[in-house]
PDB file of C-alpha atoms in Angstrom:
ATOM      1  CA  UNK A   1      -3.257-140.472  60.643  1.00  0.00           C
ATOM      2  CA  UNK A   2      -1.487-137.977  62.903  1.00  0.00           C
ATOM      3  CA  UNK A   3      -0.098-134.322  62.401  1.00  0.00           C
ATOM      4  CA  UNK A   4       1.322-131.561  64.073  1.00  0.00           C
ATOM      5  CA  UNK A   5      -0.615-128.094  64.344  1.00  0.00           C
ATOM      6  CA  UNK A   6       0.992-125.116  65.679  1.00  0.00           C
ATOM      7  CA  UNK A   7       0.015-124.144  69.387  1.00  0.00           C
ATOM      8  CA  UNK A   8      -0.291-120.602  68.282  1.00  0.00           C
ATOM      9  CA  UNK A   9      -3.066-121.329  66.208  1.00  0.00           C
ATOM     10  CA  UNK A  10      -4.990-123.554  68.761  1.00  0.00           C
ATOM     11  CA  UNK A  11      -6.732-121.036  71.308  1.00  0.00           C
ATOM     12  CA  UNK A  12      -8.437-122.722  74.278  1.00  0.00           C
ATOM     13  CA  UNK A  13     -11.390-121.001  75.569  1.00  0.00           C
ATOM     14  CA  UNK A  14     -12.935-121.862  78.961  1.00  0.00           C
ATOM     15  CA  UNK A  15     -16.372-121.156  79.757  1.00  0.00           C
ATOM     16  CA  UNK A  16     -18.115-121.226  83.013  1.00  0.00           C
ATOM     17  CA  UNK A  17     -22.210-121.775  83.863  1.00  0.00           C
ATOM     18  CA  UNK A  18     -21.748-118.303  85.311  1.00  0.00           C
ATOM     19  CA  UNK A  19     -21.469-117.153  81.471  1.00  0.00           C
ATOM     20  CA  UNK A  20     -17.694-115.954  82.221  1.00  0.00           C
ATOM     21  CA  UNK A  21     -15.358-117.220  79.620  1.00  0.00           C
ATOM     22  CA  UNK A  22     -11.861-116.732  79.115  1.00  0.00           C
ATOM     23  CA  UNK A  23      -9.468-117.473  76.194  1.00  0.00           C
ATOM     24  CA  UNK A  24      -5.976-118.835  76.445  1.00  0.00           C
ATOM     25  CA  UNK A  25      -3.484-118.321  73.654  1.00  0.00           C
ATOM     26  CA  UNK A  26      -0.160-120.478  73.767  1.00  0.00           C
ATOM     27  CA  UNK A  27       2.812-118.386  74.178  1.00  0.00           C
ATOM     28  CA  UNK A  28       5.304-118.289  70.969  1.00  0.00           C
ATOM     29  CA  UNK A  29       8.765-119.188  71.323  1.00  0.00           C
ATOM     30  CA  UNK A  30      11.777-118.423  69.274  1.00  0.00           C
ATOM     31  CA  UNK A  31      13.200-121.304  67.667  1.00  0.00           C
ATOM     32  CA  UNK A  32      16.414-122.469  69.079  1.00  0.00           C
ATOM     33  CA  UNK A  33      19.714-123.160  67.539  1.00  0.00           C
ATOM     34  CA  UNK A  34      20.336-125.441  70.219  1.00  0.00           C
ATOM     35  CA  UNK A  35      19.978-129.376  69.039  1.00  0.00           C
ATOM     36  CA  UNK A  36      17.309-131.225  71.101  1.00  0.00           C
ATOM     37  CA  UNK A  37      17.497-134.804  69.730  1.00  0.00           C
ATOM     38  CA  UNK A  38      19.723-137.764  70.321  1.00  0.00           C
ATOM     39  CA  UNK A  39      22.839-135.803  68.568  1.00  0.00           C
ATOM     40  CA  UNK A  40      23.401-134.116  72.025  1.00  0.00           C
ATOM     41  CA  UNK A  41      23.733-137.174  74.147  1.00  0.00           C
ATOM     42  CA  UNK A  42      26.721-139.196  74.371  1.00  0.00           C
ATOM     43  CA  UNK A  43      25.898-142.849  73.959  1.00  0.00           C
ATOM     44  CA  UNK A  44      29.490-144.004  75.313  1.00  0.00           C
ATOM     45  CA  UNK A  45      28.876-143.013  78.911  1.00  0.00           C
ATOM     46  CA  UNK A  46      29.481-145.697  81.526  1.00  0.00           C
ATOM     47  CA  UNK A  47      26.087-146.372  83.313  1.00  0.00           C
ATOM     48  CA  UNK A  48      26.481-146.774  86.758  1.00  0.00           C
ATOM     49  CA  UNK A  49      24.915-150.003  88.052  1.00  0.00           C
ATOM     50  CA  UNK A  50      24.346-151.689  91.389  1.00  0.00           C
ATOM     51  CA  UNK A  51      22.348-154.708  92.871  1.00  0.00           C
ATOM     52  CA  UNK A  52      18.751-153.353  92.370  1.00  0.00           C
ATOM     53  CA  UNK A  53      16.853-153.963  89.418  1.00  0.00           C
ATOM     54  CA  UNK A  54      13.759-152.001  88.399  1.00  0.00           C
ATOM     55  CA  UNK A  55      10.591-152.453  86.217  1.00  0.00           C
ATOM     56  CA  UNK A  56      10.290-150.314  83.443  1.00  0.00           C
ATOM     57  CA  UNK A  57       6.864-149.076  84.321  1.00  0.00           C
ATOM     58  CA  UNK A  58       8.720-147.841  87.521  1.00  0.00           C
ATOM     59  CA  UNK A  59      11.013-145.627  85.391  1.00  0.00           C
ATOM     60  CA  UNK A  60       8.671-144.531  82.256  1.00  0.00           C
ATOM     61  CA  UNK A  61       5.374-144.047  81.082  1.00  0.00           C
ATOM     62  CA  UNK A  62       4.472-146.344  78.240  1.00  0.00           C
ATOM     63  CA  UNK A  63       1.819-146.739  75.727  1.00  0.00           C
ATOM     64  CA  UNK A  64       1.335-149.064  72.776  1.00  0.00           C
ATOM     65  CA  UNK A  65      -0.682-149.690  69.982  1.00  0.00           C
ATOM     66  CA  UNK A  66      -1.121-151.950  66.906  1.00  0.00           C
ATOM     67  CA  UNK A  67      -2.908-152.350  63.729  1.00  0.00           C
ATOM     68  CA  UNK A  68      -2.615-155.408  61.518  1.00  0.00           C
ATOM     69  CA  UNK A  69       0.957-156.729  61.563  1.00  0.00           C
ATOM     70  CA  UNK A  70       2.391-153.765  63.182  1.00  0.00           C
ATOM     71  CA  UNK A  71       2.574-152.420  66.400  1.00  0.00           C
ATOM     72  CA  UNK A  72       4.106-149.146  68.117  1.00  0.00           C
ATOM     73  CA  UNK A  73       5.522-148.579  71.675  1.00  0.00           C
ATOM     74  CA  UNK A  74       5.827-145.029  73.072  1.00  0.00           C
ATOM     75  CA  UNK A  75       8.055-144.772  76.268  1.00  0.00           C
ATOM     76  CA  UNK A  76       8.829-141.535  78.281  1.00  0.00           C
ATOM     77  CA  UNK A  77      11.294-141.266  80.953  1.00  0.00           C
ATOM     78  CA  UNK A  78       9.647-140.284  84.604  1.00  0.00           C
ATOM     79  CA  UNK A  79      13.059-138.403  85.112  1.00  0.00           C
ATOM     80  CA  UNK A  80      15.720-137.305  82.608  1.00  0.00           C
ATOM     81  CA  UNK A  81      18.176-139.177  84.552  1.00  0.00           C
ATOM     82  CA  UNK A  82      16.414-142.549  83.756  1.00  0.00           C
ATOM     83  CA  UNK A  83      16.804-142.274  79.786  1.00  0.00           C
ATOM     84  CA  UNK A  84      20.275-143.560  79.560  1.00  0.00           C
ATOM     85  CA  UNK A  85      19.205-146.516  81.588  1.00  0.00           C
ATOM     86  CA  UNK A  86      15.917-147.028  79.444  1.00  0.00           C
ATOM     87  CA  UNK A  87      17.753-146.333  76.342  1.00  0.00           C
ATOM     88  CA  UNK A  88      20.341-148.898  77.151  1.00  0.00           C
ATOM     89  CA  UNK A  89      17.603-151.288  77.976  1.00  0.00           C
ATOM     90  CA  UNK A  90      15.655-150.879  75.098  1.00  0.00           C
ATOM     91  CA  UNK A  91      18.292-151.019  72.351  1.00  0.00           C
ATOM     92  CA  UNK A  92      17.218-152.456  69.192  1.00  0.00           C
ATOM     93  CA  UNK A  93      19.334-155.690  69.876  1.00  0.00           C
ATOM     94  CA  UNK A  94      17.558-156.290  73.564  1.00  0.00           C
ATOM     95  CA  UNK A  95      14.047-155.513  72.239  1.00  0.00           C
ATOM     96  CA  UNK A  96      14.965-157.384  69.129  1.00  0.00           C
ATOM     97  CA  UNK A  97      15.592-160.737  71.192  1.00  0.00           C
ATOM     98  CA  UNK A  98      12.066-160.634  72.582  1.00  0.00           C
ATOM     99  CA  UNK A  99      10.570-160.788  69.180  1.00  0.00           C
TER     100      UNK A  99
END
C-alpha cells in the first residue's frame, strides 16, 4: 500500500564519519487557494505541430508496474511545455487502441 506523510514530520539527519551531523527540517508552506490540478488547464488549446515526431521517452520520464491482472503507468513531463502534447497523445482513446 502507499500513503502520504507530511514532510514537516520527516526530519533528515546526515551523519559523517567524523562524527559531525546535521538535521534538515523541511520548510512548511501555507496552503494555497490556487488550484493546481487539471482544472486550470485548458484542453481546448490548438497545439502547434510540425514535421518532427518524438518518442515519449524524449518528452517524459516514465515508470510502470503490474500486479496480477492490473498495471499502472506513471508519466512525468520533462518540461511543462511538453505536457499538452503528452496529454493529447496519451488520451484515454489513444491508449485504449493499444490494449
